[in-house]
Amino acid sequence: MVKRCIGIDVGSSHLCAVQVLRIGKTFCIEKIFDTQARRGTDSASDTLKALVSKHGFDRRAAVAISVPNDAVFFRGLETDSVGLEQVRGRGYSALDHDFPIEADEIVAQPCSYHRMTDQKYSILTAAVSRESLRQTREILLGARMHPDLIGAAVFSIHSAITLNHPEIRTGAAIIACIAESHLTLAVTRNNVILLVRHFPIVSGSGSNGHPFEDQVGQVLSREAGITWRKLFETEIAQDTKVYLVAASENIAGLKEAIEENLHCRTIVVNPYARVLLKHVGRPRVDISVAEGLALRMLAPEYTSGINFLEADGVNAKSATSFRKELSICAVLVAAIAAVSLIGLFMRVSQLEAKYARVKSEIRESFQTALPQEKNIVNPLAQLGQELQSLKQDYELFGPVSGAGPLEVLRAVTANTPADMNISFDDMLITAESVRLTGTSESFESVYNWQRLLQDAPQFSRVDVGNPQREPGGELIRFTVLASFVARDQE
């Protein structure tokens, strides 16, 4: 089965979109688009409109977008087993506190949980304000797109790492993402994110004479140690892997700084490690967020995360979306009407062709049946008249008495033995009788033949006229009149 999804990462200074294709268990990056926001008047919606019209992105593909990092808040909320079951049963109201957002504006969703003691659990919860969610949705709606998923960048990065670096699925690991002015730190265990923290950073050459990479390494080392001890009450083991995602030009320097401070193996995330590329170039920004968003939709069995659209409880569409759907409905109705009219005209054309073919076949049949008829006006009517005439002619020979011409001939022949030497000169068959004229060698033969006919069931009376010997001859000429048996006497 072929599926496509477009992942969109909108930052304060950049926009990155990635179209990913899935065929079976194979993933392929088909399209990549990235741009820098050069002016304050640049509109993300206007930029996204060009994805389909200018850059060849699939309009029918699903769409996933992330909320900006600074708009998402994470908290590790402690609860007991009862509270945990309530959250599992989608009782999210218990999560609507302890966030710097007004209570009626909070859109919260649990991400994961882990056991702290026998009766105590910590639930990682993400929250965003309804206003931030609306603004993110409006970016897509303004570009005539409808979001299927609105997530958080850190979960999208985790999805990209899971697919391209599957070793993260077992054991504990650290994800460090440096994007724009924020450092995002996440701790995972067995492919589940347990805790997420955001830290503001100031990009540049560093302060106090220390390079920027060294400062990030120090901050990350310190905060990672604090987070690890809070979760596991132990120090970070040296075999722990750190997965680094950054768009920095000196990514090697960042890697060395982190390894020097944490003494852990640092892996620079490669978003192309296990994903095919379809004639696309490498972008100027890291695509892990955009790629991970697409993978969240295409590979739910491999990835996990949150969808603020589900947490919001509604998929309310703006007036723009309503107008879009209304226009789509109008286009569909017009298309259905056009197809119906085309089908009607085709049907009429087929019937006209069939009618012309039938008329031609009738004319051919008429000419075959009545070749002598040259004046053809209405073949069916003329054939009907001819059949009626034939029927009337047949009825003239039809038996009022029940005996037809062939039956009369058969009766006469059957009752005329050859040894009587009777010959017929003429036979006249009417509706009530038959008149036979012929010759015989003797008067006795004539009268014997009369008796034979009289015994035949087809005749009610047989009369012989005055037989006469032919002048100067030996033959006897006679006339026999045989009446048929009436039907009501049969």
Coordinates of N, CA and C in Angstrom, one line a residue, residues 180-343:
E180 N 17.8 27.0 16.8 CA 17.6 28.4 17.0 C 18.0 28.9 18.3
S181 N 17.2 29.3 19.2 CA 17.6 29.8 20.5 C 17.3 28.9 21.7
H182 N 17.0 27.6 21.4 CA 16.6 26.7 22.5 C 17.4 25.4 22.4
L183 N 17.7 24.8 23.6 CA 18.2 23.5 23.7 C 17.1 22.6 24.3
T184 N 16.8 21.6 23.6 CA 15.8 20.6 24.1 C 16.5 19.4 24.5
L185 N 16.2 18.9 25.7 CA 16.9 17.8 26.3 C 15.8 16.8 26.6
A186 N 15.9 15.5 26.2 CA 15.0 14.4 26.4 C 15.7 13.2 26.9
V187 N 15.1 12.5 27.8 CA 15.7 11.2 28.3 C 14.7 10.1 27.9
T188 N 15.2 9.0 27.3 CA 14.4 7.9 26.8 C 14.8 6.6 27.5
R189 N 13.9 5.7 27.6 CA 14.2 4.4 28.1 C 13.3 3.4 27.3
N190 N 13.9 2.4 26.7 CA 13.2 1.5 25.9 C 12.3 2.1 24.9
N191 N 12.8 3.2 24.2 CA 12.1 3.9 23.2 C 10.9 4.7 23.7
V192 N 10.9 5.1 25.0 CA 9.8 5.9 25.5 C 10.5 7.1 26.1
I193 N 10.0 8.3 25.7 CA 10.5 9.5 26.3 C 9.9 9.7 27.7
L194 N 10.8 9.8 28.7 CA 10.3 9.9 30.1 C 10.3 11.4 30.6
L195 N 11.2 12.2 30.1 CA 11.2 13.6 30.6 C 11.8 14.5 29.5
V196 N 11.2 15.7 29.4 CA 11.7 16.7 28.4 C 11.9 18.0 29.1
R197 N 13.0 18.7 28.7 CA 13.3 20.0 29.3 C 13.7 20.9 28.2
H198 N 13.3 22.2 28.3 CA 13.8 23.2 27.4 C 14.7 24.2 28.1
F199 N 15.7 24.7 27.4 CA 16.6 25.7 27.9 C 16.9 26.7 26.9
P200 N 16.8 28.0 27.2 CA 17.1 29.0 26.3 C 18.7 29.1 26.1
I201 N 19.2 29.3 25.0 CA 20.6 29.5 24.7 C 20.8 30.7 23.8
V202 N 21.9 31.3 23.9 CA 22.3 32.5 23.1 C 23.3 32.0 22.1
S203 N 22.9 32.0 20.8 CA 23.9 31.6 19.8 C 24.9 32.7 19.5
G204 N 26.1 32.3 19.1 CA 27.1 33.2 18.8 C 28.5 32.7 19.1
S205 N 29.4 33.5 19.4 CA 30.8 33.1 19.7 C 31.0 32.7 21.1
G206 N 30.0 32.8 22.0 CA 30.2 32.4 23.3 C 30.6 33.7 24.2
S207 N 30.7 33.4 25.5 CA 31.0 34.5 26.4 C 32.2 34.1 27.2
N208 N 32.9 35.1 27.8 CA 34.0 34.9 28.7 C 35.1 34.1 27.9
G209 N 35.1 34.4 26.6 CA 36.2 33.8 25.7 C 36.0 32.4 25.4
H210 N 34.9 31.7 25.9 CA 34.7 30.3 25.6 C 33.9 30.2 24.3
P211 N 34.2 29.2 23.4 CA 33.5 29.0 22.2 C 32.0 28.6 22.6
F212 N 31.1 28.9 21.6 CA 29.7 28.6 21.8 C 29.5 27.1 22.0
E213 N 30.2 26.2 21.3 CA 30.1 24.8 21.4 C 30.4 24.3 22.8
D214 N 31.5 24.9 23.4 CA 31.9 24.6 24.8 C 30.8 24.9 25.8
Q215 N 30.2 26.1 25.6 CA 29.1 26.5 26.5 C 27.9 25.6 26.4
V216 N 27.5 25.2 25.2 CA 26.4 24.2 25.0 C 26.8 22.9 25.7
G217 N 28.0 22.4 25.5 CA 28.4 21.2 26.1 C 28.4 21.2 27.6
Q218 N 28.8 22.4 28.2 CA 28.7 22.5 29.6 C 27.3 22.5 30.2
V219 N 26.4 23.3 29.5 CA 25.0 23.4 29.9 C 24.4 22.0 29.8
L220 N 24.6 21.4 28.7 CA 24.0 20.1 28.4 C 24.4 19.1 29.5
S221 N 25.7 19.1 29.8 CA 26.3 18.1 30.7 C 25.7 18.3 32.1
R222 N 25.6 19.6 32.5 CA 25.0 19.9 33.8 C 23.5 19.5 33.9
E223 N 22.8 19.9 32.9 CA 21.3 19.7 33.0 C 21.0 18.2 32.7
A224 N 21.8 17.5 31.9 CA 21.5 16.1 31.7 C 21.8 15.3 33.0
G225 N 22.8 15.7 33.7 CA 23.1 15.0 35.0 C 22.0 15.2 36.0
I226 N 21.5 16.4 36.1 CA 20.4 16.7 37.0 C 19.1 15.9 36.6
T227 N 18.8 15.9 35.3 CA 17.6 15.2 34.8 C 17.8 13.7 35.1
W228 N 18.9 13.1 34.8 CA 19.2 11.7 35.0 C 19.0 11.3 36.4
R229 N 19.6 12.1 37.3 CA 19.5 11.7 38.8 C 18.0 11.8 39.2
K230 N 17.3 12.8 38.7 CA 15.9 12.9 39.1 C 15.1 11.7 38.7
L231 N 15.4 11.2 37.5 CA 14.6 10.1 37.0 C 15.1 8.7 37.6
F232 N 16.4 8.5 37.6 CA 16.9 7.2 38.0 C 17.7 7.2 39.3
E233 N 17.9 8.3 39.9 CA 18.6 8.4 41.2 C 20.0 7.8 41.1
T234 N 20.6 8.1 40.0 CA 22.0 7.6 39.8 C 22.7 8.5 38.8
E235 N 24.0 8.3 38.7 CA 24.8 9.1 37.7 C 24.6 8.5 36.3
I236 N 24.9 9.3 35.3 CA 24.9 8.8 33.9 C 26.0 7.8 33.7
A237 N 25.6 6.6 33.2 CA 26.6 5.6 32.8 C 27.4 6.0 31.6
Q238 N 28.7 5.6 31.5 CA 29.5 6.0 30.4 C 29.1 5.4 29.1
D239 N 28.3 4.3 29.1 CA 27.9 3.6 27.9 C 26.6 4.2 27.4
T240 N 26.1 5.2 28.1 CA 24.8 5.9 27.6 C 25.1 6.7 26.3
K241 N 24.2 6.6 25.4 CA 24.4 7.3 24.1 C 23.6 8.6 24.1
V242 N 24.3 9.6 23.5 CA 23.6 10.9 23.4 C 23.4 11.1 21.9
Y243 N 22.2 11.3 21.5 CA 21.8 11.6 20.1 C 21.7 13.1 19.9
L244 N 22.5 13.6 19.0 CA 22.6 15.1 18.8 C 22.0 15.5 17.5
V245 N 21.1 16.4 17.6 CA 20.4 17.0 16.4 C 20.7 18.5 16.5
A246 N 21.3 19.0 15.4 CA 21.7 20.5 15.4 C 21.9 20.9 13.9
A247 N 21.6 22.1 13.7 CA 21.8 22.7 12.3 C 23.1 23.5 12.3
S248 N 23.9 23.4 13.4 CA 25.1 24.2 13.5 C 26.1 23.8 12.4
E249 N 26.9 24.8 11.9 CA 27.9 24.5 10.9 C 29.1 23.7 11.5
N250 N 29.3 23.9 12.8 CA 30.4 23.2 13.5 C 29.8 22.1 14.4
I251 N 29.1 21.1 13.7 CA 28.5 20.0 14.4 C 29.5 19.1 15.1
A252 N 30.7 19.0 14.4 CA 31.8 18.2 15.0 C 32.3 18.8 16.3
G253 N 32.4 20.1 16.4 CA 32.8 20.8 17.6 C 31.8 20.6 18.7
L254 N 30.5 20.6 18.4 CA 29.5 20.3 19.4 C 29.6 18.9 19.9
K255 N 29.8 18.0 19.0 CA 30.0 16.6 19.4 C 31.1 16.4 20.3
E256 N 32.3 17.0 20.0 CA 33.5 16.8 20.9 C 33.2 17.5 22.2
A257 N 32.5 18.6 22.2 CA 32.3 19.3 23.5 C 31.4 18.5 24.4
I258 N 30.4 17.9 23.8 CA 29.4 17.0 24.6 C 30.2 15.8 25.2
E259 N 30.9 15.2 24.3 CA 31.7 14.0 24.8 C 32.7 14.3 25.9
E260 N 33.3 15.5 25.7 CA 34.3 15.9 26.7 C 33.6 16.1 28.1
N261 N 32.4 16.7 28.1 CA 31.8 17.1 29.3 C 31.0 15.9 29.9
L262 N 30.3 15.1 29.1 CA 29.5 14.0 29.6 C 30.2 12.7 29.6
H263 N 31.3 12.5 28.9 CA 32.0 11.3 28.8 C 31.1 10.1 28.3
C264 N 30.2 10.5 27.4 CA 29.3 9.5 26.8 C 29.5 9.6 25.2
R265 N 29.3 8.5 24.6 CA 29.3 8.5 23.2 C 28.2 9.3 22.6
T266 N 28.6 10.3 21.7 CA 27.6 11.2 21.1 C 27.5 10.8 19.6
I267 N 26.2 10.6 19.2 CA 25.9 10.2 17.8 C 25.2 11.4 17.1
V268 N 25.8 11.9 16.1 CA 25.1 12.9 15.3 C 24.0 12.2 14.5
V269 N 22.8 12.7 14.7 CA 21.7 12.0 14.0 C 21.7 12.2 12.5
N270 N 21.6 11.2 11.8 CA 21.6 11.2 10.3 C 20.2 10.9 9.8
P271 N 19.4 11.9 9.4 CA 18.0 11.6 9.0 C 17.8 10.9 7.7
Y272 N 19.0 10.6 7.1 CA 18.9 9.8 5.8 C 19.5 8.4 5.9
A273 N 19.8 8.0 7.2 CA 20.5 6.7 7.4 C 19.7 5.5 6.8
R274 N 18.4 5.5 7.1 CA 17.6 4.3 6.7 C 16.4 4.7 5.8
V275 N 16.5 5.9 5.2 CA 15.5 6.4 4.4 C 16.0 6.7 3.0
L276 N 15.4 6.2 2.0 CA 15.8 6.5 0.6 C 15.6 7.9 0.2
L277 N 16.4 8.4 -0.7 CA 16.3 9.7 -1.3 C 15.9 9.6 -2.7
K278 N 15.0 10.4 -3.2 CA 14.5 10.4 -4.6 C 14.9 11.7 -5.3
H279 N 16.1 11.7 -5.7 CA 16.6 12.8 -6.5 C 16.4 14.2 -5.8
V280 N 16.7 14.2 -4.5 CA 16.6 15.5 -3.8 C 17.9 15.9 -3.2
G281 N 18.2 17.1 -3.1 CA 19.4 17.6 -2.5 C 19.3 17.8 -1.0
R282 N 20.5 17.9 -0.4 CA 20.5 18.1 1.1 C 20.1 19.6 1.4
P283 N 19.2 19.8 2.3 CA 18.8 21.2 2.6 C 19.8 21.9 3.5
R284 N 19.6 23.2 3.7 CA 20.5 24.0 4.5 C 20.2 23.8 6.0
V285 N 19.0 23.3 6.3 CA 18.6 23.1 7.7 C 18.4 21.6 8.0
D286 N 18.4 21.3 9.3 CA 18.2 19.9 9.7 C 16.7 19.5 9.4
I287 N 16.5 18.4 8.8 CA 15.1 18.0 8.5 C 14.5 17.0 9.5
S288 N 15.1 16.8 10.6 CA 14.7 15.8 11.5 C 13.3 16.0 12.0
V289 N 12.9 17.3 12.3 CA 11.6 17.6 12.8 C 10.5 17.3 11.7
A290 N 10.8 17.8 10.5 CA 9.8 17.6 9.4 C 9.7 16.2 9.0
E291 N 10.8 15.5 8.9 CA 10.8 14.1 8.6 C 10.1 13.3 9.7
G292 N 10.4 13.5 10.9 CA 9.7 12.8 12.0 C 8.2 13.0 12.1
L293 N 7.8 14.2 11.7 CA 6.3 14.5 11.7 C 5.7 13.6 10.6
A294 N 6.3 13.5 9.5 CA 5.7 12.6 8.4 C 5.7 11.2 8.9
L295 N 6.8 10.8 9.5 CA 6.9 9.4 10.0 C 5.9 9.1 11.0
R296 N 5.5 10.1 11.9 CA 4.5 9.9 12.9 C 3.2 9.4 12.2
M297 N 2.9 9.9 11.1 CA 1.6 9.6 10.4 C 1.8 8.3 9.6
L298 N 3.0 8.0 9.0 CA 3.2 6.9 8.1 C 3.5 5.6 8.9
A299 N 4.2 5.7 10.0 CA 4.7 4.6 10.7 C 4.3 4.6 12.2
P300 N 3.0 4.5 12.5 CA 2.7 4.6 14.0 C 3.2 3.4 14.7
E301 N 3.5 2.3 14.0 CA 4.0 1.1 14.7 C 5.4 1.2 15.2
Y302 N 6.1 2.2 14.6 CA 7.5 2.4 14.9 C 7.7 3.6 15.8
T303 N 6.8 4.5 15.8 CA 6.9 5.8 16.5 C 5.8 6.0 17.5
S304 N 6.0 7.1 18.3 CA 5.0 7.4 19.4 C 5.1 8.9 19.6
G305 N 4.1 9.4 20.2 CA 4.1 10.9 20.5 C 2.7 11.4 20.8
I306 N 2.5 12.7 20.6 CA 1.2 13.3 21.0 C 0.7 14.0 19.7
N307 N -0.6 14.2 19.8 CA -1.3 14.9 18.7 C -2.3 15.9 19.4
F308 N -1.9 17.1 19.4 CA -2.7 18.1 20.1 C -4.1 18.3 19.5
L309 N -4.3 17.9 18.3 CA -5.7 17.9 17.7 C -6.6 17.0 18.5
E310 N -6.1 15.8 18.9 CA -6.9 14.8 19.6 C -7.1 15.4 21.1
A311 N -6.1 16.0 21.6 CA -6.2 16.5 23.0 C -7.2 17.7 23.1
D312 N -7.2 18.4 22.0 CA -8.2 19.6 22.0 C -9.6 19.1 21.9
G313 N -9.8 17.9 21.5 CA -11.2 17.3 21.5 C -12.0 17.8 20.3
V314 N -11.5 18.7 19.5 CA -12.3 19.1 18.3 C -11.3 19.3 17.2
N315 N -11.9 19.2 16.0 CA -11.2 19.4 14.8 C -11.9 20.6 14.1
A316 N -12.2 21.6 14.9 CA -12.9 22.7 14.4 C -12.2 23.4 13.3
K317 N -12.9 23.7 12.2 CA -12.3 24.3 11.1 C -12.7 25.8 11.0
S318 N -11.9 26.6 10.5 CA -12.2 28.0 10.4 C -13.1 28.3 9.3
A319 N -13.5 29.5 9.1 CA -14.4 29.9 8.0 C -13.7 29.6 6.7
T320 N -12.4 29.8 6.7 CA -11.7 29.5 5.5 C -11.8 28.1 5.1
S321 N -11.7 27.2 6.0 CA -11.8 25.8 5.8 C -13.2 25.4 5.3
F322 N -14.2 26.1 6.0 CA -15.6 25.8 5.6 C -15.9 26.3 4.2
R323 N -15.3 27.4 3.8 CA -15.5 27.9 2.5 C -14.8 27.0 1.5
K324 N -13.7 26.4 1.9 CA -13.0 25.5 1.1 C -13.8 24.2 0.8
E325 N -14.4 23.7 1.9 CA -15.2 22.5 1.8 C -16.5 22.8 0.9
L326 N -17.0 24.0 1.2 CA -18.2 24.4 0.4 C -17.9 24.5 -1.1
S327 N -16.8 25.1 -1.4 CA -16.4 25.1 -2.8 C -16.1 23.8 -3.4
I328 N -15.5 22.9 -2.6 CA -15.2 21.5 -3.1 C -16.5 20.8 -3.3
C329 N -17.5 21.0 -2.4 CA -18.8 20.4 -2.7 C -19.5 20.9 -3.9
A330 N -19.3 22.2 -4.2 CA -19.9 22.8 -5.4 C -19.3 22.2 -6.6
V331 N -17.9 22.1 -6.6 CA -17.2 21.5 -7.7 C -17.6 20.1 -7.9
L332 N -17.8 19.3 -6.8 CA -18.2 17.9 -7.0 C -19.6 17.8 -7.5
V333 N -20.5 18.7 -7.1 CA -21.9 18.6 -7.6 C -21.9 19.0 -9.1
A334 N -21.1 20.0 -9.5 CA -21.0 20.4 -10.9 C -20.4 19.2 -11.7
A335 N -19.4 18.5 -11.1 CA -18.8 17.4 -11.8 C -19.7 16.3 -12.0
I336 N -20.5 16.0 -11.0 CA -21.5 14.9 -11.1 C -22.6 15.2 -12.1
A337 N -23.0 16.5 -12.1 CA -24.0 16.9 -13.1 C -23.5 16.8 -14.5
A338 N -22.2 17.2 -14.7 CA -21.6 17.2 -16.0 C -21.4 15.7 -16.5
V339 N -21.0 14.8 -15.6 CA -20.9 13.4 -15.9 C -22.2 12.8 -16.2
S340 N -23.3 13.2 -15.5 CA -24.6 12.7 -15.8 C -25.1 13.1 -17.1
L341 N -24.9 14.4 -17.5 CA -25.3 14.9 -18.8 C -24.5 14.2 -19.9
I342 N -23.2 14.0 -19.7 CA -22.4 13.3 -20.7 C -22.9 11.9 -20.9
G343 N -23.2 11.3 -19.8 CA -23.8 9.9 -19.8 C -25.1 9.8 -20.5

